XYZ file of C-alpha atoms in Angstrom:
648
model
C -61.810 21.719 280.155
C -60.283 23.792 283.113
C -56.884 24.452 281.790
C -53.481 24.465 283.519
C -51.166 27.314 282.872
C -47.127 27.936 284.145
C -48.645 31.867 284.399
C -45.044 32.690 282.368
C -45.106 36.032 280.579
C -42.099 36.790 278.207
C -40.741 39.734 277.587
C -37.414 42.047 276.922
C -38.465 43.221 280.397
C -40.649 41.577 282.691
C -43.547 44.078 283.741
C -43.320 45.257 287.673
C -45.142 43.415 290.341
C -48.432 43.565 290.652
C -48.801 44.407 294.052
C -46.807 47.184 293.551
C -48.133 50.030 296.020
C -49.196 53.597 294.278
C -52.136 56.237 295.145
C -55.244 54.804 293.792
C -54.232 51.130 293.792
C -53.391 48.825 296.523
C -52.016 45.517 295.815
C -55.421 44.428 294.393
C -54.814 41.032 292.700
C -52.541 39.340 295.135
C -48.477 38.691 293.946
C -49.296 37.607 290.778
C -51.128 39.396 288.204
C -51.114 36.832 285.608
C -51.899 34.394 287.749
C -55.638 36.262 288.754
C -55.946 36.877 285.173
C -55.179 32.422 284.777
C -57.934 32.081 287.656
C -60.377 34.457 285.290
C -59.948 32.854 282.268
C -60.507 29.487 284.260
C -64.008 30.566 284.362
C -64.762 29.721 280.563
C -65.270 27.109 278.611
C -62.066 26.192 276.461
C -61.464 23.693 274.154
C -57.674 23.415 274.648
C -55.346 25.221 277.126
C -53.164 27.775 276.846
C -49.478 26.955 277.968
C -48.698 30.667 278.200
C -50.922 33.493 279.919
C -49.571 36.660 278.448
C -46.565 37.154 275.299
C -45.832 41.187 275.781
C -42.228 40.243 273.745
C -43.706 42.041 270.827
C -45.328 44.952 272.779
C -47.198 46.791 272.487
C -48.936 44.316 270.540
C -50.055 41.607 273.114
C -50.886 38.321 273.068
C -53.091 36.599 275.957
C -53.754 32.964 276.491
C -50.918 31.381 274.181
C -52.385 28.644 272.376
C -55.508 28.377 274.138
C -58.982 27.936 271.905
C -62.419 28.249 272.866
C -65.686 29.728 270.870
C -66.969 32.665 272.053
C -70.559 32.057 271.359
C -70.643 28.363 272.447
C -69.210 30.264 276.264
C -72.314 32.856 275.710
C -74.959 30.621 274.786
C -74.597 26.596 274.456
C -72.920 25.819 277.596
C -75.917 27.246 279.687
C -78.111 25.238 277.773
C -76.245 22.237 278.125
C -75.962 22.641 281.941
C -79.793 22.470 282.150
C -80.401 26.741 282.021
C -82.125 26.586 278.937
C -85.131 27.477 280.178
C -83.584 30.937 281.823
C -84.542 33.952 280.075
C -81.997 35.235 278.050
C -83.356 38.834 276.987
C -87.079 40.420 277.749
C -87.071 42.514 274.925
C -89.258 45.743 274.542
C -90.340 47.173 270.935
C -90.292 50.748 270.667
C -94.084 50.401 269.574
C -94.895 47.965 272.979
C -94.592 44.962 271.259
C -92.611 42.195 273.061
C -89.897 39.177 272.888
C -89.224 36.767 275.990
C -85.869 34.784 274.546
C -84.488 32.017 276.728
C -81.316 31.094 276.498
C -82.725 27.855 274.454
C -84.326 30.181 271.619
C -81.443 31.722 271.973
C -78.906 28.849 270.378
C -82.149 28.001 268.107
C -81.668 31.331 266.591
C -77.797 31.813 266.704
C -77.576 28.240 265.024
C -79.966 29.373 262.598
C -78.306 32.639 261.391
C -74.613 31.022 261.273
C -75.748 28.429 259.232
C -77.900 31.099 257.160
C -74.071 32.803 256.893
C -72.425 29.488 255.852
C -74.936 29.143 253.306
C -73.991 32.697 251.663
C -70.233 30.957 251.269
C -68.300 33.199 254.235
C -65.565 31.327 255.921
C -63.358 32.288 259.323
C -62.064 35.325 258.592
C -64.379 37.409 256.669
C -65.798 40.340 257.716
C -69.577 41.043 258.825
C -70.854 44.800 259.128
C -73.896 45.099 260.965
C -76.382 47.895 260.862
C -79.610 46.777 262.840
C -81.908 48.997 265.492
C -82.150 47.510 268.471
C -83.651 44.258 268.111
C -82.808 40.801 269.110
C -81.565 40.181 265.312
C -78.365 42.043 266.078
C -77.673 40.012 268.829
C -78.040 36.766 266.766
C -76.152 38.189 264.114
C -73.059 39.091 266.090
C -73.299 35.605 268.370
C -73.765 33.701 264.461
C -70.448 35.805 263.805
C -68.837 34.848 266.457
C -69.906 31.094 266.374
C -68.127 30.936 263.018
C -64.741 33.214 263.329
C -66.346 36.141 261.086
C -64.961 39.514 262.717
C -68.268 41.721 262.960
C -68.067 45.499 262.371
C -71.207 46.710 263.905
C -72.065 50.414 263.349
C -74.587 52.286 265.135
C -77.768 52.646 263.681
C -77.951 56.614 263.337
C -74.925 57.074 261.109
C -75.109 58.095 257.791
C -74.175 56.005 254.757
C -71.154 58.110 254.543
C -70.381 56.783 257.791
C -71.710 53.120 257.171
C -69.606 53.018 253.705
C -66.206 53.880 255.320
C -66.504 51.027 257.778
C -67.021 48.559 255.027
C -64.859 49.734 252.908
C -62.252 49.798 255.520
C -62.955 46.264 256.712
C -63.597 44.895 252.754
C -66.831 43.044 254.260
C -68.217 41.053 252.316
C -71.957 40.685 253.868
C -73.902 43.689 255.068
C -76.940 42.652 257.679
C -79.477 45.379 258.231
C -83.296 46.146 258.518
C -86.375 47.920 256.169
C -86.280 50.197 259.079
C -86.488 51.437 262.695
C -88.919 52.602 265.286
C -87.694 56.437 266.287
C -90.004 58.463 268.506
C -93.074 56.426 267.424
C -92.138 56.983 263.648
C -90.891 54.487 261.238
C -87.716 55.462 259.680
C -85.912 53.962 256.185
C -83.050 51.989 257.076
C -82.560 50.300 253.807
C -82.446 53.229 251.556
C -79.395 54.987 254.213
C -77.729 51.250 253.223
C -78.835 50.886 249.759
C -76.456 54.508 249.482
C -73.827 53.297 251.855
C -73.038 49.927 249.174
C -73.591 51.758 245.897
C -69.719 51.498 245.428
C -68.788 49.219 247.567
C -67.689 45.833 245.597
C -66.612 43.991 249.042
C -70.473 43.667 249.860
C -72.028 40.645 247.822
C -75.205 40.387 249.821
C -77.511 42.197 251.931
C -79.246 40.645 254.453
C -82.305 42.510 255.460
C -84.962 42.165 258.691
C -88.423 43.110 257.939
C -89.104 45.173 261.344
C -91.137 48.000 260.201
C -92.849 46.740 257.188
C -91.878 49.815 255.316
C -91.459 49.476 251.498
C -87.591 49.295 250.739
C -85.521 49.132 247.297
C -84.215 45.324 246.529
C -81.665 44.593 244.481
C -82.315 41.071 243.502
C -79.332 38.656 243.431
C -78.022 40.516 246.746
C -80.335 41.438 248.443
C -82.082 38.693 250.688
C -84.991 38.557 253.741
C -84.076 37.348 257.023
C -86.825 35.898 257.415
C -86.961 34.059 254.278
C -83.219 32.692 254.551
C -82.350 32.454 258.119
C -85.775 30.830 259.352
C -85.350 27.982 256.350
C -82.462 26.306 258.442
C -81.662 24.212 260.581
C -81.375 25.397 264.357
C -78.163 22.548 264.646
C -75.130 23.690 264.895
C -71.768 22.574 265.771
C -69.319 25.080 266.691
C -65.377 25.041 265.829
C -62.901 26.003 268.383
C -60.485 29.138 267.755
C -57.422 30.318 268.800
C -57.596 33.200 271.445
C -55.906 35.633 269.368
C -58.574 35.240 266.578
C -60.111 38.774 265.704
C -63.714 38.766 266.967
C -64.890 42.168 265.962
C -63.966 45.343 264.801
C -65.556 48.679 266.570
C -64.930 52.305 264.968
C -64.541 55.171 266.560
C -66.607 57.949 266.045
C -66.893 61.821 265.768
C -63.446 62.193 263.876
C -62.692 63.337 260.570
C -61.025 61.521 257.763
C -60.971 57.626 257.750
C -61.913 56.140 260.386
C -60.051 54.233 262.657
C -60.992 50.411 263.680
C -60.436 49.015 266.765
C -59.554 45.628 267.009
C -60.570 43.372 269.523
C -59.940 39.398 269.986
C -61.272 36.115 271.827
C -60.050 34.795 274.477
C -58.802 37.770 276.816
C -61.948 39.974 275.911
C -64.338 37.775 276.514
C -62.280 36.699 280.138
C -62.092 40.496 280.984
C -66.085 41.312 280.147
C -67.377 38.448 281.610
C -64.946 39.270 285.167
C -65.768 43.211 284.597
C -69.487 42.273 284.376
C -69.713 39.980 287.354
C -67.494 41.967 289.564
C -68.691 45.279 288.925
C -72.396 44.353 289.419
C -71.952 41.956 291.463
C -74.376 39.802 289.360
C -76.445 36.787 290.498
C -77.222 34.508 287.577
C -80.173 33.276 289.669
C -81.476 36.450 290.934
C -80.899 39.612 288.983
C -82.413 41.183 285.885
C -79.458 43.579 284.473
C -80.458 46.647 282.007
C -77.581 47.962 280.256
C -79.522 50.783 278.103
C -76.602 51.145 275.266
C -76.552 50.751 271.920
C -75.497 47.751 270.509
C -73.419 49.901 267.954
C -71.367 51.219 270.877
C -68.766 49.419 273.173
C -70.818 49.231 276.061
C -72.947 47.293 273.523
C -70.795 44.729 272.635
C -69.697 44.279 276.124
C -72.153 44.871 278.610
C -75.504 44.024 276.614
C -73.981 41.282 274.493
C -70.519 39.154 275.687
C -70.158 40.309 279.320
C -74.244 38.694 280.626
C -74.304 36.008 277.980
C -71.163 34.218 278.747
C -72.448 35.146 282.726
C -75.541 33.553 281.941
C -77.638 36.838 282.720
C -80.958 37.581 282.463
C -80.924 40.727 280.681
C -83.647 43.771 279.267
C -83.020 45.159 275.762
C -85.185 47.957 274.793
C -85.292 49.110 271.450
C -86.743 52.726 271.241
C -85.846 56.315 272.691
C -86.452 56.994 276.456
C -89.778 59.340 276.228
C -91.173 57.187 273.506
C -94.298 57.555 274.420
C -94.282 59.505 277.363
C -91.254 60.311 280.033
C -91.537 57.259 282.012
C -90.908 54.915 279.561
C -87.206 53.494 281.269
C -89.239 53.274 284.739
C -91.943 51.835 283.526
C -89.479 48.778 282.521
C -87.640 49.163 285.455
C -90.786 48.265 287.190
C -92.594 45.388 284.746
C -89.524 43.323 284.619
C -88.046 44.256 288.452
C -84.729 45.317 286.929
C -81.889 44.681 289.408
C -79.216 46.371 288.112
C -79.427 49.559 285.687
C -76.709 50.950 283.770
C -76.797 53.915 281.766
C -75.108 57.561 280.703
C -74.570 60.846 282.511
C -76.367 62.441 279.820
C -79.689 60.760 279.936
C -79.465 60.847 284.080
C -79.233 64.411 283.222
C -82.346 64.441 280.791
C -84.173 62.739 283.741
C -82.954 65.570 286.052
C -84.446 67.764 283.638
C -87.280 66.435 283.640
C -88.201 66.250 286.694
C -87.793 64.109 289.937
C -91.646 63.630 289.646
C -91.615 61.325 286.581
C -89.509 58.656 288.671
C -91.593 59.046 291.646
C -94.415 57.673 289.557
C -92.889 54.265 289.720
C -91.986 51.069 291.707
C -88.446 51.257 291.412
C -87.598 49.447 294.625
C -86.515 46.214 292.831
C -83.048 48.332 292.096
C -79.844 47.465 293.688
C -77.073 48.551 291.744
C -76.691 51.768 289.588
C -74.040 52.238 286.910
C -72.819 55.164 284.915
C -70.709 54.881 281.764
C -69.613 56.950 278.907
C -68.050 60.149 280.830
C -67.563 61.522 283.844
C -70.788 61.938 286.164
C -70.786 65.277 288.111
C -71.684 64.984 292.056
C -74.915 66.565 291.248
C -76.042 64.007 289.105
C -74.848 61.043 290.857
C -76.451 62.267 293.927
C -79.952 62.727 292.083
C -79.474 59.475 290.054
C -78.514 57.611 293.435
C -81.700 59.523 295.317
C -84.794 59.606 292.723
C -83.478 56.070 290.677
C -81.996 54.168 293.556
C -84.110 55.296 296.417
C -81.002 56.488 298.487
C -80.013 52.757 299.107
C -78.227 51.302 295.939
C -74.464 52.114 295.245
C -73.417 54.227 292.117
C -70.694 52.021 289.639
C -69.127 54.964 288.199
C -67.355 53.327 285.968
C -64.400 54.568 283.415
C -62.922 52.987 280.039
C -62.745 53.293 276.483
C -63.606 51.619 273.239
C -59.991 50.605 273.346
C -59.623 48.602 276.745
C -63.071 46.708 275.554
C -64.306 46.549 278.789
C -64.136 48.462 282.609
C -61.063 49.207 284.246
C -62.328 51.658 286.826
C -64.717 51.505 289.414
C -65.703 50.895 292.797
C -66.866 47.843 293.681
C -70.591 47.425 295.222
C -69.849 46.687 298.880
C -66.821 48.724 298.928
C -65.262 51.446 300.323
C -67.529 54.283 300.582
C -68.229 55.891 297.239
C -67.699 59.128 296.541
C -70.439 61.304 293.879
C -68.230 62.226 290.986
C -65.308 59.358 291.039
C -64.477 56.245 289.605
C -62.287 55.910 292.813
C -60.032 52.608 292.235
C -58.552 50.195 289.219
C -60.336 47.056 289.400
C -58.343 43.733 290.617
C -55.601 43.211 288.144
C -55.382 46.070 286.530
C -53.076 48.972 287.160
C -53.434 52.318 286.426
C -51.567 55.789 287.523
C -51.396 59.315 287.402
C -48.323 61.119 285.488
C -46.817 64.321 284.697
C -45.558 65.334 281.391
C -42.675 63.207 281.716
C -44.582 60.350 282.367
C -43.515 60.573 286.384
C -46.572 59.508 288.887
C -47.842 62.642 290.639
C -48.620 62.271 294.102
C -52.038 62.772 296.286
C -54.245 66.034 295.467
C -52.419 66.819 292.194
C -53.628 66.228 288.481
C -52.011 64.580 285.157
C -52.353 62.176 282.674
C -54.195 58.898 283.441
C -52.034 55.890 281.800
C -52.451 52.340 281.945
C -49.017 50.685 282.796
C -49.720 47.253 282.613
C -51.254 45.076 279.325
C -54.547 43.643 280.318
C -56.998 40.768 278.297
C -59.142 42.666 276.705
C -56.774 45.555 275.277
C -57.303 46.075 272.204
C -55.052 44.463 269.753
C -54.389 47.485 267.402
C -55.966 49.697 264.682
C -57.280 47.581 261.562
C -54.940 47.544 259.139
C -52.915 49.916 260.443
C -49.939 49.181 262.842
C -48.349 52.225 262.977
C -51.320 54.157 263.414
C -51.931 52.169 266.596
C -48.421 53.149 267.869
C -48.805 56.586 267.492
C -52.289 57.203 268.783
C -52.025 55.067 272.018
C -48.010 54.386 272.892
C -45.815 57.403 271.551
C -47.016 60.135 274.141
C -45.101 57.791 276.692
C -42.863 55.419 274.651
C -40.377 55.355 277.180
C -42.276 54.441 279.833
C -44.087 51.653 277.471
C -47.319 53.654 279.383
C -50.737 53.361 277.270
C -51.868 56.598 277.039
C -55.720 56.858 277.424
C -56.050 60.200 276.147
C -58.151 61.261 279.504
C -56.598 63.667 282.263
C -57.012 62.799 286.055
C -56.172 63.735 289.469
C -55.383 61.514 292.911
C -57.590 63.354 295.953
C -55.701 63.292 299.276
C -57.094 59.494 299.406
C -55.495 58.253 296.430
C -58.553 57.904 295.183
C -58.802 58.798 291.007
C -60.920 61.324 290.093
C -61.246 61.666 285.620
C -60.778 65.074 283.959
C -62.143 64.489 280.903
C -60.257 63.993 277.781
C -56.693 66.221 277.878
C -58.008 68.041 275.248
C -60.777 69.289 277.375
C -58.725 70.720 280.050
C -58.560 74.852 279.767
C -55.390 77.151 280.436
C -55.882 80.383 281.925
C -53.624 81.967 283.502
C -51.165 79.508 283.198
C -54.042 77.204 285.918
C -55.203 74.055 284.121
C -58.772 73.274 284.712
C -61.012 70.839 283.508
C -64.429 71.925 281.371
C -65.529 68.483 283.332
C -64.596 70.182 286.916
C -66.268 73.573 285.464
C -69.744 71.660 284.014
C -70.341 69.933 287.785
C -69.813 73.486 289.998
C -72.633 74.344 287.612
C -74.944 71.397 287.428
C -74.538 71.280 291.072
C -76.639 75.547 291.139
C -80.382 74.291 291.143
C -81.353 76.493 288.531
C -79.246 74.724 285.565
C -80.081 70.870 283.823
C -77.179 70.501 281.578
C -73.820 72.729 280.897
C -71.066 72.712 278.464
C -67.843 74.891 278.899
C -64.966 75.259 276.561
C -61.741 77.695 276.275
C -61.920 80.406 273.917
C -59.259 82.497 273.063
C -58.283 84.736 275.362
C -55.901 88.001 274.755
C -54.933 88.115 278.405
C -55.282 85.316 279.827
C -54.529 82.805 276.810
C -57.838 81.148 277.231
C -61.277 81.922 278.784
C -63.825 80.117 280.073
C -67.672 79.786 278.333
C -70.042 78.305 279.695
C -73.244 77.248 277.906
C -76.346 76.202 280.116
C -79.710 74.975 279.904
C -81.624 75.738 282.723
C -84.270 73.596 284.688
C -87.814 73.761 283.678
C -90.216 76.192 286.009
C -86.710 78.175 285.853
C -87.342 82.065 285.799
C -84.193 84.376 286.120
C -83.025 87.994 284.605
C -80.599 87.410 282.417
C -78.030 89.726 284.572
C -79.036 87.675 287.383
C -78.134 83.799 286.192
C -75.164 85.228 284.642
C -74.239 87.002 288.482
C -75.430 83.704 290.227
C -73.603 81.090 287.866
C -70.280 83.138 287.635
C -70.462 83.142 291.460
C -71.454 79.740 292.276
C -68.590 78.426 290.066
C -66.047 80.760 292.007
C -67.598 79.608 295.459
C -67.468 75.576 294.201
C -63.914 75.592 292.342
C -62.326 79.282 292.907
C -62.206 82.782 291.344
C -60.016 81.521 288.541
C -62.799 79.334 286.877
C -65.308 81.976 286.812
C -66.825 81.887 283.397
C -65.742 85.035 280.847
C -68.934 84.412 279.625
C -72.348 82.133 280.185
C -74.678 81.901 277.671
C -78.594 80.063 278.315
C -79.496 77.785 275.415
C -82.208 75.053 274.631
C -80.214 72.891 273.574
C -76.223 71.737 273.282
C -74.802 69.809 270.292
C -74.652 66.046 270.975
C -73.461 63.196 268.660
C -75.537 60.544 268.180
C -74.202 58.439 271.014
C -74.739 61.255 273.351
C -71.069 63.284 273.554
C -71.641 66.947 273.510
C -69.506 68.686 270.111
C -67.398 71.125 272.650
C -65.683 72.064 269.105
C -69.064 73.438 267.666
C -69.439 75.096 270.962
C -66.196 76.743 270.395
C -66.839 78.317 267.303
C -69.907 79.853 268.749
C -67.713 81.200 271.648
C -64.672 82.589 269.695
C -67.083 83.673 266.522
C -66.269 81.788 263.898
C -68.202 80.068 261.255
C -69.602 76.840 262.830
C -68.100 73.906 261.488
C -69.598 70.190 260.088
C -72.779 69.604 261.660
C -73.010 65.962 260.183
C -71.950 63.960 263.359
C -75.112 65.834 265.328
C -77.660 64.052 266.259
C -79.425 66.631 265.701
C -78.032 69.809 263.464
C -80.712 72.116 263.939
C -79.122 72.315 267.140
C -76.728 75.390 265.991
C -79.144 76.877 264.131
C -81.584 77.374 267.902
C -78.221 78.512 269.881
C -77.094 80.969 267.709
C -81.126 82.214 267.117
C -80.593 82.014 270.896
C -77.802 84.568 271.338
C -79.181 86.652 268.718
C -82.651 87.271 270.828
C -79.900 88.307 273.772
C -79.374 85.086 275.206
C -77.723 86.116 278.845
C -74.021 87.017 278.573
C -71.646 88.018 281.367
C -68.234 89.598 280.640
């Protein structure tokens, strides 16, 4: 039913108007904020109406759509069906080895009411938890759609992570089913899966079965009595299925961050305003055609780009949508355009860090390819620099699709800034503008809104639907992470820095904790990293402070250079340090620059500055275990020991 709504919001005190004017944000969602986010939420299927659109009396702990109920998967999958799309392909999915899936969104409720009743049949009720550890196949979207369907919270965790890593998410969500595979496709290998979770449950009580795909055929340890095939328990049942409605607030899934140490902290995420906010974000952002477009989102499901843009955002948009399950040069370079080109993707959205791999490279590899079926670009996961949005836009988008650089977090579930395809003109390197109904500013230490051309603290000062709803288990946790750095401005504090340029336009920083003092000048290892991406002879560069007698800190730079590159080490050090002071000014010259082969990533891509740090200030190099790949360190420091080039 469309729902009627009074668009009341109480609170001690009411938020400011919407159309409030401030650099970076015209009044973008008419007079009434709540009332766009009513018009949003209209868009979905719900089972009974809310009578209230946002409660912020208990902030910072919101509540969105009072009383309202709807099922998350029925708005993903069944309604399509049932308005005659059934035939639509849901997902064209591509095996790492080249085998193939084409799922409409008919197999799709086949197999979603096939796995929930599969769940019901293990006795789980509304309310427990699900963790998920699955490559990327069309299992895990079944499984987290079959979670949804019945009011089980998922905890999905990425594939790559230990079962150190695995075990602390159950344990801190006491789930009680684990869902996994025998393995998964890596490089053109097969790797154990089972074993890593077979470790990660040893001592974990909560977990009373183990649900396991059979996608590599490897031979696995079974536990009998808990552990159990897919393919022997889900495919037995029946593909009927009657969803139950649920309130808006009810938890949908739990997300972990990643990279820190000690227990980890669970983000929680409900219903009703998430899914209105990734559906909106989705459609707006991409300005998606149901009818036309074929939308590649080349996450991982165990990330929050994932869950929102692969998973909830195109299903309850009824998009047609690629999932591929294997690594980018599996087997051979052109592997992403090759898809691009067999399935006429549309819209492509991917990370800085793989544009940059394909910069690396080679614009040659891209050339090979059809690629004029591409409209829209996106970028997620950090800030692009100019360099690479101008060689993404040129070699991917053949100098004719807009760049979506677009900015968020784990914690606001889904985009909140980004231009808009058909917008003002972009510009390489910023995220430019909150999206309708959403408000976000620049501040200074004292949480006061700095004006055009300077830099702060990017806050969000308004609540918006898919916020997330606080730390699992853990309310005063939540608090302190994301409200106490600006408590008395009730400000979220995102934790990145920013700056307006002279057109009010935002341009992100990087986190704060990424932003260098020397000489008393903050600057940004993000601001640093472009000037020297943007010299032809460098691919990829990290910079962090070291210690610095002088001048408190000094910059480091570490670089990989482009292929076919050949330079004296006294000469890249000469050119970079120069280039850098020509692009940003003398002051962010580099101490130091030091040519590597490789930097220290994570697993989903985020270089380890901290490792880097060690390395430039000469300590011992700390845990390697969040690496994707820890023989990393060992290559840089062989590296500097062979007189990798230095510059003092």
């Amino acid at each position: 039913m469309s729902p009627r709504s009074d668009h009341r919001v109480r609170s001690d005190s009411p938020p400011t108007a919407a159309g409030e004017a401030v650099p970076g944000q015209p009044g973008q969602a008419g007079d009434d904020r709540l009332a766009f986010w009513a018009r949003q939420a209209e868009r979905l299927h719900w089972d009974t109406e809310w009578t209230t659109v946002l409660d912020w009396s208990d902030a910072p702990f919101a509540r969105w759509f009072v009383g309202g109920r709807l099922n998350v998967a029925y708005n993903c999958v069944d309604r399509h069906v049932e308005a005659g799309h059934g035939d639509q392909v849901a997902f064209h999915w591509e095996g790492e080895p080249g085998d193939t899936r084409t799922i409409t969104y008919a197999d799709l409720r086949r197999e979603v009411c096939k796995t929930a009743n599969a769940l019901l049949s293990l006795g789980l009720t509304a309310g427990d938890r699900v963790a998920i550890q699955l490559p990327m196949i069309p299992e895990a979207v079944f499984a987290m759609l079959a979670c949804a369907r019945l009011g089980l919270p998922h905890s999905v965790v990425f594939g790559g992570f230990s079962p150190a890593a695995l075990q602390s998410r159950i344990e801190d969500a006491e789930a009680r089913l684990l869902i996994t595979s025998d393995g998964q496709y890596r490089r053109g290998r097969a790797e154990p899966m089972k074993a890593g979770t077979d470790e990660a449950t040893r001592n974990t009580p909560c977990v009373e079965h183990v649900l396991v795909v059979r996608r590599t055929g490897i031979d696995v340890p079974w536990t009998d009595g808990r552990d159990l095939w897919w393919h022997e328990l889900v495919d037995a049942q029946s593909d009927q299925h009657t969803p139950e409605d649920f309130d808006a607030e009810h938890p949908l899934f739990i997300l972990y961050t990643s990279g820190t140490t000690g227990r980890p902290k669970g983000i929680l995420h409900t219903s009703g305003g998430y899914l209105t906010q990734a559906a909106y974000t989705h459609g707006t952002v991409f300005g998606l055609d149901p009818e036309a477009d074929v939308y590649w989102c080349t996450a991982d499901i165990g990330w929050i780009t994932g869950h929102s843009y692969i998973v909830y955002g195109p299903l309850a948009n009824r998009t047609t949508s690629v999932m591929y399950e294997g690594t980018p040069n599996t087997p051979h370079e052109g592997r992403h355009f090759e898809i691009i080109e067999k399935y006429g993707v549309t819209v492509y959205y991917t990370a800085p860090t793989l544009i940059r791999t394909f910069m690396k490279w080679g614009e040659d590899v891209p050339a090979r390819y059809d690629l004029s079926s591409i409209g829209v670009l996106g970028s997620v996961g950090e800030p692009i620099n100019p360099e690479a949005w101008r060689w993404y836009r040129k070699h991917i988008g053949g100098d004719r699709a807009p760049v979506v650089d677009t900015w968020w977090q784990t914690e606001t579930g889904t985009i909140m800034i980004a231009p808009l395809p058909g917008g003002p003109a972009a510009k390489p390197g910023s995220a430019q503008t909150p999206l309708p109904g959403i408000s976000a500013k620049v501040v200074d230490d004292q949480g006061r809104q700095v004006g055009k051309g300077e830099s702060g603290y990017l806050v969000l000062d308004q609540p918006w639907p898919s916020m997330l709803r606080g730390v699992w288990g853990d309310d005063d946790r939540y608090r302190e992470t994301y409200w106490s750095r600006f408590a008395a401005q009730g400000h979220y504090f995102a934790g990145d820095g920013a700056r307006y340029d002279e057109d009010g336009d935002i341009w992100l920083l990087g986190r704060v904790d990424d932003v260098m003092n020397v000489s008393g000048h903050r600057i940004s290892t993000a601001e640093v990293e472009s000037a020297l991406v943007s010299h032809p002879a460098v691919a990829e560069a990290a910079v962090v402070g070291a210690s610095d007698a002088t001048t408190g800190q000094a910059i480091v730079a570490f670089v990989i250079l482009r292929g076919g590159t050949v330079w004296s080490a006294g000469d890249v050090s000469g050119a970079l340090r120069e280039h850098v002071a020509q692009e940003i000014g003398p002051i962010a010259k580099p101490r130091q620059i030091m040519v590597v082969p490789e930097l220290p990533k994570t697993r989903s891509g985020k270089i380890m500055r901290r490792l880097l740090r060690d390395v430039a200030e000469n300590r011992e190099v700390g845990d390697v275990t969040t690496l994707a790949d820890a023989s990393v360190m060992d290559l840089i420091n062989a590296g500097l020991a062979d007189g990798s080039p230095q510059a003092g």
